[in-house]
PDB file of C-alpha atoms in Angstrom:
ATOM      1  CA  ASP X   1       0.000   0.000   0.000  1.00 64.00           C
ATOM      2  CA  GLY X   2       1.225   3.484  -0.809  1.00 72.00           C
ATOM      3  CA  GLY X   3       1.565   5.958   1.978  1.00 94.00           C
ATOM      4  CA  ILE X   4       3.746   7.946   4.322  1.00 97.00           C
ATOM      5  CA  THR X   5       5.625   6.451   7.231  1.00 96.00           C
ATOM      6  CA  GLN X   6       7.062   8.333  10.162  1.00 97.00           C
ATOM      7  CA  SER X   7       9.287   6.825  12.775  1.00 91.00           C
ATOM      8  CA  PRO X   8       9.403   6.499  15.625  1.00 92.00           C
ATOM      9  CA  LYS X   9       5.879   7.088  16.935  1.00 94.00           C
ATOM     10  CA  TYR X  10       7.223   8.401  20.259  1.00 96.00           C
ATOM     11  CA  LEU X  11      10.618   9.994  20.837  1.00 95.00           C
ATOM     12  CA  PHE X  12      12.190  11.177  24.065  1.00 95.00           C
ATOM     13  CA  ARG X  13      15.300  13.345  24.307  1.00 92.00           C
ATOM     14  CA  LYS X  14      17.204  15.358  26.818  1.00 93.00           C
ATOM     15  CA  GLU X  15      17.413  19.095  26.423  1.00 92.00           C
ATOM     16  CA  GLY X  16      20.445  20.175  24.401  1.00 91.00           C
ATOM     17  CA  GLN X  17      20.460  17.150  22.098  1.00 92.00           C
ATOM     18  CA  ASN X  18      19.689  17.245  18.415  1.00 94.00           C
ATOM     19  CA  VAL X  19      17.145  14.695  17.201  1.00 95.00           C
ATOM     20  CA  THR X  20      16.150  13.574  13.699  1.00 96.00           C
ATOM     21  CA  LEU X  21      12.617  12.555  12.755  1.00 97.00           C
ATOM     22  CA  SER X  22      12.163  10.243   9.813  1.00 97.00           C
ATOM     23  CA  CYS X  23       9.633  10.652   6.987  1.00 98.00           C
ATOM     24  CA  GLU X  24       9.396   8.296   4.018  1.00 98.00           C
ATOM     25  CA  GLN X  25       6.802   8.200   1.235  1.00 97.00           C
ATOM     26  CA  ASN X  26       6.206   5.718  -1.584  1.00 96.00           C
ATOM     27  CA  LEU X  27       3.537   7.759  -3.362  1.00 95.00           C
ATOM     28  CA  ASN X  28       6.000   9.109  -5.945  1.00 95.00           C
ATOM     29  CA  HIS X  29       5.144  12.641  -4.829  1.00 94.00           C
ATOM     30  CA  ASP X  30       7.496  15.493  -5.620  1.00 94.00           C
ATOM     31  CA  ALA X  31       6.512  17.807  -2.757  1.00 94.00           C
ATOM     32  CA  MET X  32       6.958  17.081   0.934  1.00 96.00           C
ATOM     33  CA  TYR X  33       6.189  19.084   4.065  1.00 96.00           C
ATOM     34  CA  TRP X  34       6.828  19.169   7.800  1.00 97.00           C
ATOM     35  CA  TYR X  35       4.289  20.563  10.260  1.00 97.00           C
ATOM     36  CA  ARG X  36       4.293  21.094  13.971  1.00 97.00           C
ATOM     37  CA  GLN X  37       1.060  20.653  15.937  1.00 96.00           C
ATOM     38  CA  ASP X  38       0.452  22.066  19.401  1.00 93.00           C
ATOM     39  CA  PRO X  39      -2.874  21.854  21.254  1.00 86.00           C
ATOM     40  CA  GLY X  40      -5.284  24.570  20.151  1.00 79.00           C
ATOM     41  CA  GLN X  41      -2.930  25.959  17.492  1.00 82.00           C
ATOM     42  CA  GLY X  42      -3.684  23.867  14.454  1.00 87.00           C
ATOM     43  CA  LEU X  43      -0.773  22.928  12.208  1.00 93.00           C
ATOM     44  CA  ARG X  44       2.132  25.240  11.485  1.00 94.00           C
ATOM     45  CA  LEU X  45       4.479  24.748   8.543  1.00 93.00           C
ATOM     46  CA  ILE X  46       8.143  24.220   9.397  1.00 96.00           C
ATOM     47  CA  TYR X  47       9.778  23.394   6.042  1.00 96.00           C
ATOM     48  CA  TYR X  48       8.676  22.225   2.638  1.00 94.00           C
ATOM     49  CA  SER X  49      10.396  20.772  -0.392  1.00 95.00           C
ATOM     50  CA  GLN X  50       9.269  21.062  -3.987  1.00 92.00           C
ATOM     51  CA  ILE X  51      11.808  18.644  -5.411  1.00 93.00           C
ATOM     52  CA  VAL X  52      14.954  16.743  -4.530  1.00 95.00           C
ATOM     53  CA  ASN X  53      17.821  18.921  -3.246  1.00 95.00           C
ATOM     54  CA  ASP X  54      15.505  21.899  -2.808  1.00 95.00           C
ATOM     55  CA  PHE X  55      13.654  23.060   0.294  1.00 95.00           C
ATOM     56  CA  GLN X  56      12.181  26.259   1.677  1.00 94.00           C
ATOM     57  CA  LYS X  57      11.517  27.628   5.134  1.00 95.00           C
ATOM     58  CA  GLY X  58       7.966  27.669   6.323  1.00 92.00           C
ATOM     59  CA  ASP X  59       6.446  29.854   9.003  1.00 91.00           C
ATOM     60  CA  ILE X  60       8.368  28.496  11.991  1.00 95.00           C
ATOM     61  CA  ALA X  61      11.722  27.205  10.659  1.00 96.00           C
ATOM     62  CA  GLU X  62      13.953  28.544  13.441  1.00 96.00           C
ATOM     63  CA  GLY X  63      15.656  25.726  15.328  1.00 97.00           C
ATOM     64  CA  TYR X  64      14.916  23.130  12.651  1.00 98.00           C
ATOM     65  CA  SER X  65      16.792  21.790   9.629  1.00 98.00           C
ATOM     66  CA  VAL X  66      15.908  19.420   6.786  1.00 98.00           C
ATOM     67  CA  SER X  67      17.467  17.628   3.849  1.00 98.00           C
ATOM     68  CA  ARG X  68      16.027  16.170   0.660  1.00 98.00           C
ATOM     69  CA  GLU X  69      18.608  13.876  -0.888  1.00 97.00           C
ATOM     70  CA  LYS X  70      16.065  11.371  -2.179  1.00 97.00           C
ATOM     71  CA  LYS X  71      12.570  11.837  -3.544  1.00 97.00           C
ATOM     72  CA  GLU X  72      11.174   9.408  -0.991  1.00 97.00           C
ATOM     73  CA  SER X  73      12.762  10.865   2.129  1.00 98.00           C
ATOM     74  CA  PHE X  74      12.514  14.197   3.953  1.00 98.00           C
ATOM     75  CA  PRO X  75      14.056  13.953   7.447  1.00 98.00           C
ATOM     76  CA  LEU X  76      13.619  16.747   9.965  1.00 98.00           C
ATOM     77  CA  THR X  77      16.265  17.583  12.571  1.00 97.00           C
ATOM     78  CA  VAL X  78      15.154  19.372  15.704  1.00 97.00           C
ATOM     79  CA  THR X  79      18.231  21.170  16.952  1.00 95.00           C
ATOM     80  CA  SER X  80      19.139  22.322  20.439  1.00 92.00           C
ATOM     81  CA  ALA X  81      18.391  25.865  19.249  1.00 91.00           C
ATOM     82  CA  GLN X  82      14.657  25.125  19.137  1.00 92.00           C
ATOM     83  CA  LYS X  83      13.402  26.673  22.354  1.00 91.00           C
ATOM     84  CA  ASN X  84      10.255  24.626  22.796  1.00 93.00           C
ATOM     85  CA  PRO X  85      10.654  21.373  20.842  1.00 95.00           C
ATOM     86  CA  THR X  86       8.081  19.215  22.635  1.00 96.00           C
ATOM     87  CA  ALA X  87       5.235  18.785  20.131  1.00 97.00           C
ATOM     88  CA  PHE X  88       3.536  16.463  17.661  1.00 97.00           C
ATOM     89  CA  TYR X  89       5.277  16.492  14.275  1.00 98.00           C
ATOM     90  CA  LEU X  90       3.494  15.617  11.054  1.00 97.00           C
ATOM     91  CA  CYS X  91       5.001  14.928   7.657  1.00 97.00           C
ATOM     92  CA  ALA X  92       2.953  15.273   4.463  1.00 96.00           C
ATOM     93  CA  SER X  93       3.378  14.983   0.719  1.00 95.00           C
ATOM     94  CA  SER X  94       1.557  16.056  -2.424  1.00 92.00           C
ATOM     95  CA  ILE X  95       1.908  15.293  -6.130  1.00 89.00           C
ATOM     96  CA  SER X  96       3.622  18.612  -6.644  1.00 84.00           C
ATOM     97  CA  LEU X  97       3.819  21.955  -4.906  1.00 81.00           C
ATOM     98  CA  GLY X  98       0.466  23.701  -5.063  1.00 72.00           C
ATOM     99  CA  TRP X  99      -1.302  20.871  -6.822  1.00 70.00           C
ATOM    100  CA  GLY X 100      -3.536  18.278  -5.234  1.00 75.00           C
ATOM    101  CA  GLU X 101      -4.227  17.517  -1.646  1.00 86.00           C
ATOM    102  CA  GLN X 102      -1.608  16.759   0.960  1.00 92.00           C
ATOM    103  CA  TYR X 103      -1.390  13.257   2.392  1.00 94.00           C
ATOM    104  CA  PHE X 104      -0.253  12.953   5.981  1.00 96.00           C
ATOM    105  CA  GLY X 105       1.811  10.453   7.902  1.00 97.00           C
ATOM    106  CA  PRO X 106       0.820   9.151  11.361  1.00 96.00           C
ATOM    107  CA  GLY X 107       3.043  11.647  13.190  1.00 96.00           C
ATOM    108  CA  THR X 108       5.850  11.550  15.758  1.00 97.00           C
ATOM    109  CA  ARG X 109       5.356  12.818  19.290  1.00 96.00           C
ATOM    110  CA  LEU X 110       8.608  14.344  20.544  1.00 97.00           C
ATOM    111  CA  THR X 111       9.126  14.984  24.230  1.00 96.00           C
ATOM    112  CA  VAL X 112      12.184  16.892  25.367  1.00 94.00           C
ATOM    113  CA  THR X 113      12.972  17.113  29.078  1.00 93.00           C
TER     114      THR X 113
ATOM    115  CA  ALA T   1      -1.500  36.373   3.504  1.00 76.00           C
ATOM    116  CA  GLN T   2      -4.150  33.705   3.737  1.00 83.00           C
ATOM    117  CA  SER T   3      -5.830  32.790   7.013  1.00 90.00           C
ATOM    118  CA  VAL T   4      -8.489  30.425   8.301  1.00 94.00           C
ATOM    119  CA  THR T   5     -10.854  30.803  11.233  1.00 96.00           C
ATOM    120  CA  GLN T   6     -12.804  27.998  12.825  1.00 97.00           C
ATOM    121  CA  PRO T   7     -15.016  29.830  15.320  1.00 96.00           C
ATOM    122  CA  ASP T   8     -16.020  26.779  17.347  1.00 96.00           C
ATOM    123  CA  ILE T   9     -13.299  25.163  19.440  1.00 95.00           C
ATOM    124  CA  HIS T  10     -15.553  22.388  20.715  1.00 97.00           C
ATOM    125  CA  ILE T  11     -18.955  21.125  19.548  1.00 97.00           C
ATOM    126  CA  THR T  12     -21.100  18.444  21.162  1.00 97.00           C
ATOM    127  CA  VAL T  13     -23.928  16.708  19.329  1.00 97.00           C
ATOM    128  CA  SER T  14     -26.096  13.671  19.928  1.00 97.00           C
ATOM    129  CA  GLU T  15     -25.714  10.636  17.732  1.00 97.00           C
ATOM    130  CA  GLY T  16     -28.086  10.900  14.790  1.00 98.00           C
ATOM    131  CA  ALA T  17     -28.262  14.676  14.925  1.00 98.00           C
ATOM    132  CA  SER T  18     -27.130  16.891  12.068  1.00 98.00           C
ATOM    133  CA  LEU T  19     -23.775  18.640  12.157  1.00 98.00           C
ATOM    134  CA  GLU T  20     -22.339  21.833  10.758  1.00 98.00           C
ATOM    135  CA  LEU T  21     -18.763  22.933  11.405  1.00 98.00           C
ATOM    136  CA  ARG T  22     -17.919  26.476  10.423  1.00 98.00           C
ATOM    137  CA  CYS T  23     -14.896  27.663   8.484  1.00 98.00           C
ATOM    138  CA  ASN T  24     -14.137  31.173   7.298  1.00 97.00           C
ATOM    139  CA  TYR T  25     -11.110  32.012   5.216  1.00 94.00           C
ATOM    140  CA  SER T  26      -9.268  35.073   4.033  1.00 90.00           C
ATOM    141  CA  TYR T  27      -7.596  34.975   0.649  1.00 84.00           C
ATOM    142  CA  GLY T  28      -7.403  37.401  -2.221  1.00 74.00           C
ATOM    143  CA  ALA T  29      -8.204  35.057  -5.081  1.00 77.00           C
ATOM    144  CA  THR T  30     -10.108  31.828  -5.509  1.00 76.00           C
ATOM    145  CA  PRO T  31      -8.722  29.516  -2.862  1.00 85.00           C
ATOM    146  CA  TYR T  32      -8.176  25.817  -2.711  1.00 90.00           C
ATOM    147  CA  LEU T  33     -10.147  24.577   0.334  1.00 93.00           C
ATOM    148  CA  PHE T  34      -9.883  21.384   2.343  1.00 95.00           C
ATOM    149  CA  TRP T  35     -11.393  19.655   5.330  1.00 97.00           C
ATOM    150  CA  TYR T  36      -9.304  17.117   7.237  1.00 97.00           C
ATOM    151  CA  VAL T  37     -10.164  14.909  10.211  1.00 98.00           C
ATOM    152  CA  GLN T  38      -7.782  13.746  12.935  1.00 97.00           C
ATOM    153  CA  SER T  39      -8.302  11.065  15.566  1.00 94.00           C
ATOM    154  CA  PRO T  40      -6.281  11.463  18.785  1.00 90.00           C
ATOM    155  CA  GLY T  41      -2.582  10.791  18.261  1.00 89.00           C
ATOM    156  CA  GLN T  42      -3.021  10.128  14.556  1.00 92.00           C
ATOM    157  CA  GLY T  43      -2.288  11.871  11.280  1.00 94.00           C
ATOM    158  CA  LEU T  44      -4.790  13.830   9.238  1.00 95.00           C
ATOM    159  CA  GLN T  45      -7.177  12.251   6.760  1.00 96.00           C
ATOM    160  CA  LEU T  46      -8.677  14.230   3.905  1.00 96.00           C
ATOM    161  CA  LEU T  47     -12.486  14.432   4.015  1.00 97.00           C
ATOM    162  CA  LEU T  48     -13.061  16.594   0.960  1.00 96.00           C
ATOM    163  CA  LYS T  49     -11.588  19.347  -1.166  1.00 93.00           C
ATOM    164  CA  TYR T  50     -12.682  22.250  -3.348  1.00 92.00           C
ATOM    165  CA  PHE T  51     -10.562  23.445  -6.243  1.00 87.00           C
ATOM    166  CA  SER T  52     -13.128  24.815  -8.679  1.00 84.00           C
ATOM    167  CA  GLY T  53     -16.510  24.078 -10.233  1.00 86.00           C
ATOM    168  CA  ASP T  54     -19.538  22.930  -8.278  1.00 88.00           C
ATOM    169  CA  THR T  55     -19.604  24.756  -4.960  1.00 91.00           C
ATOM    170  CA  LEU T  56     -21.220  21.819  -3.132  1.00 96.00           C
ATOM    171  CA  VAL T  57     -18.569  19.190  -2.582  1.00 96.00           C
ATOM    172  CA  GLN T  58     -19.154  15.625  -1.473  1.00 97.00           C
ATOM    173  CA  GLY T  59     -16.580  13.801   0.579  1.00 97.00           C
ATOM    174  CA  ILE T  60     -15.987  10.555   2.381  1.00 96.00           C
ATOM    175  CA  LYS T  61     -17.961   9.239   5.364  1.00 95.00           C
ATOM    176  CA  GLY T  62     -21.111  11.104   4.289  1.00 97.00           C
ATOM    177  CA  PHE T  63     -19.667  14.597   4.710  1.00 98.00           C
ATOM    178  CA  GLU T  64     -20.263  17.522   2.390  1.00 98.00           C
ATOM    179  CA  ALA T  65     -19.162  21.156   2.306  1.00 98.00           C
ATOM    180  CA  GLU T  66     -20.352  24.236   0.481  1.00 97.00           C
ATOM    181  CA  PHE T  67     -18.093  26.985  -0.823  1.00 95.00           C
ATOM    182  CA  LYS T  68     -19.724  30.396  -0.490  1.00 95.00           C
ATOM    183  CA  ARG T  69     -17.527  33.055  -2.016  1.00 92.00           C
ATOM    184  CA  SER T  70     -19.716  35.940  -0.843  1.00 92.00           C
ATOM    185  CA  GLN T  71     -19.362  34.812   2.762  1.00 94.00           C
ATOM    186  CA  SER T  72     -15.758  33.541   2.499  1.00 93.00           C
ATOM    187  CA  SER T  73     -16.970  30.327   4.051  1.00 96.00           C
ATOM    188  CA  PHE T  74     -16.536  26.601   3.523  1.00 97.00           C
ATOM    189  CA  ASN T  75     -18.727  24.946   6.161  1.00 98.00           C
ATOM    190  CA  LEU T  76     -18.704  21.196   6.682  1.00 98.00           C
ATOM    191  CA  ARG T  77     -22.002  19.338   7.117  1.00 98.00           C
ATOM    192  CA  LYS T  78     -23.297  15.884   7.852  1.00 98.00           C
ATOM    193  CA  PRO T  79     -27.007  15.037   8.086  1.00 98.00           C
ATOM    194  CA  SER T  80     -26.691  12.331  10.731  1.00 98.00           C
ATOM    195  CA  VAL T  81     -23.667  12.000  12.994  1.00 98.00           C
ATOM    196  CA  HIS T  82     -22.295   8.627  14.092  1.00 97.00           C
ATOM    197  CA  TRP T  83     -20.353   7.998  17.295  1.00 96.00           C
ATOM    198  CA  SER T  84     -17.288   7.188  15.164  1.00 96.00           C
ATOM    199  CA  ASP T  85     -17.279  10.775  13.852  1.00 97.00           C
ATOM    200  CA  ALA T  86     -15.920  12.019  17.169  1.00 97.00           C
ATOM    201  CA  ALA T  87     -12.552  13.563  16.301  1.00 97.00           C
ATOM    202  CA  GLU T  88     -10.901  16.894  15.583  1.00 97.00           C
ATOM    203  CA  TYR T  89     -11.674  18.613  12.301  1.00 98.00           C
ATOM    204  CA  PHE T  90      -9.429  21.041  10.479  1.00 97.00           C
ATOM    205  CA  CYS T  91     -10.255  23.428   7.676  1.00 97.00           C
ATOM    206  CA  ALA T  92      -7.357  24.499   5.441  1.00 94.00           C
ATOM    207  CA  VAL T  93      -6.860  26.990   2.636  1.00 91.00           C
ATOM    208  CA  GLY T  94      -4.224  26.778  -0.087  1.00 86.00           C
ATOM    209  CA  ALA T  95      -2.975  29.311  -2.582  1.00 73.00           C
ATOM    210  CA  GLY T  96      -2.912  28.686  -6.295  1.00 61.00           C
ATOM    211  CA  ALA T  97      -0.204  29.512  -8.795  1.00 55.00           C
ATOM    212  CA  GLY T  98       1.111  33.043  -8.677  1.00 52.00           C
ATOM    213  CA  GLY T  99       0.290  33.634  -5.059  1.00 53.00           C
ATOM    214  CA  THR T 100       3.042  34.426  -2.607  1.00 53.00           C
ATOM    215  CA  SER T 101       2.009  31.451  -0.520  1.00 57.00           C
ATOM    216  CA  TYR T 102       1.894  29.134  -3.511  1.00 64.00           C
ATOM    217  CA  GLY T 103       1.750  25.513  -2.529  1.00 68.00           C
ATOM    218  CA  LYS T 104       1.367  26.142   1.174  1.00 80.00           C
ATOM    219  CA  LEU T 105      -1.634  25.209   3.265  1.00 88.00           C
ATOM    220  CA  THR T 106      -2.826  27.346   6.151  1.00 90.00           C
ATOM    221  CA  PHE T 107      -4.842  25.475   8.773  1.00 93.00           C
ATOM    222  CA  GLY T 108      -7.509  26.619  11.165  1.00 94.00           C
ATOM    223  CA  GLN T 109      -7.151  25.893  14.868  1.00 95.00           C
ATOM    224  CA  GLY T 110      -9.468  22.926  14.668  1.00 96.00           C
ATOM    225  CA  THR T 111     -12.885  21.991  16.053  1.00 97.00           C
ATOM    226  CA  ILE T 112     -13.188  19.087  18.458  1.00 97.00           C
ATOM    227  CA  LEU T 113     -16.377  17.109  17.927  1.00 98.00           C
ATOM    228  CA  THR T 114     -17.871  15.102  20.796  1.00 98.00           C
ATOM    229  CA  VAL T 115     -20.762  12.737  20.050  1.00 97.00           C
ATOM    230  CA  HIS T 116     -23.156  11.725  22.814  1.00 95.00           C
ATOM    231  CA  PRO T 117     -24.952   8.363  22.495  1.00 89.00           C
TER     232      PRO T 117
END
């Protein structure tokens, strides 16, 4: 079945450590996205990628970094510079940027203490 | 910049009752509009979408939504709610080609639906 996988489902880290969240899709989509979800705030866009080796900052990119070396993969690194990293992180993809709906993965809940 | 408002944070209905979830958007041109549903701790599932054409859109699970340009609204409706519909619902607006926010979705804050038996 085609879809988006995110791993792990739950992630725990100590403050000051960088952590990388995985996102893989087998939908053959060109565009991929990372969102952060906090209670009562909806989804906020962190980074998005239109194509391999290209990505753009979203609305809340500070303290995060991404790479897009393969079409299928779009990992997100939460760095120690992110002041409030505890959140639910969602990865999504679409056929291309600005075309078609976005399909979402199951999410990763990151807790930093 | 585009924006979305979902005025109701929490709605409670009885099973079998009708449902309407409100969504108002702000965008300078014809928007792309979406409704997604999220169960606790899960990802988002697309219920329906509006790109162009017929302003009454049918989706999955018996949901429908109507695009009203004059009211900048895209309200979600269901004639008879089932207990399994309890979840959080998100309205989203996307910009088409040429817009400064091209390709990006802006989400509302969500409406939590509780269904009483």
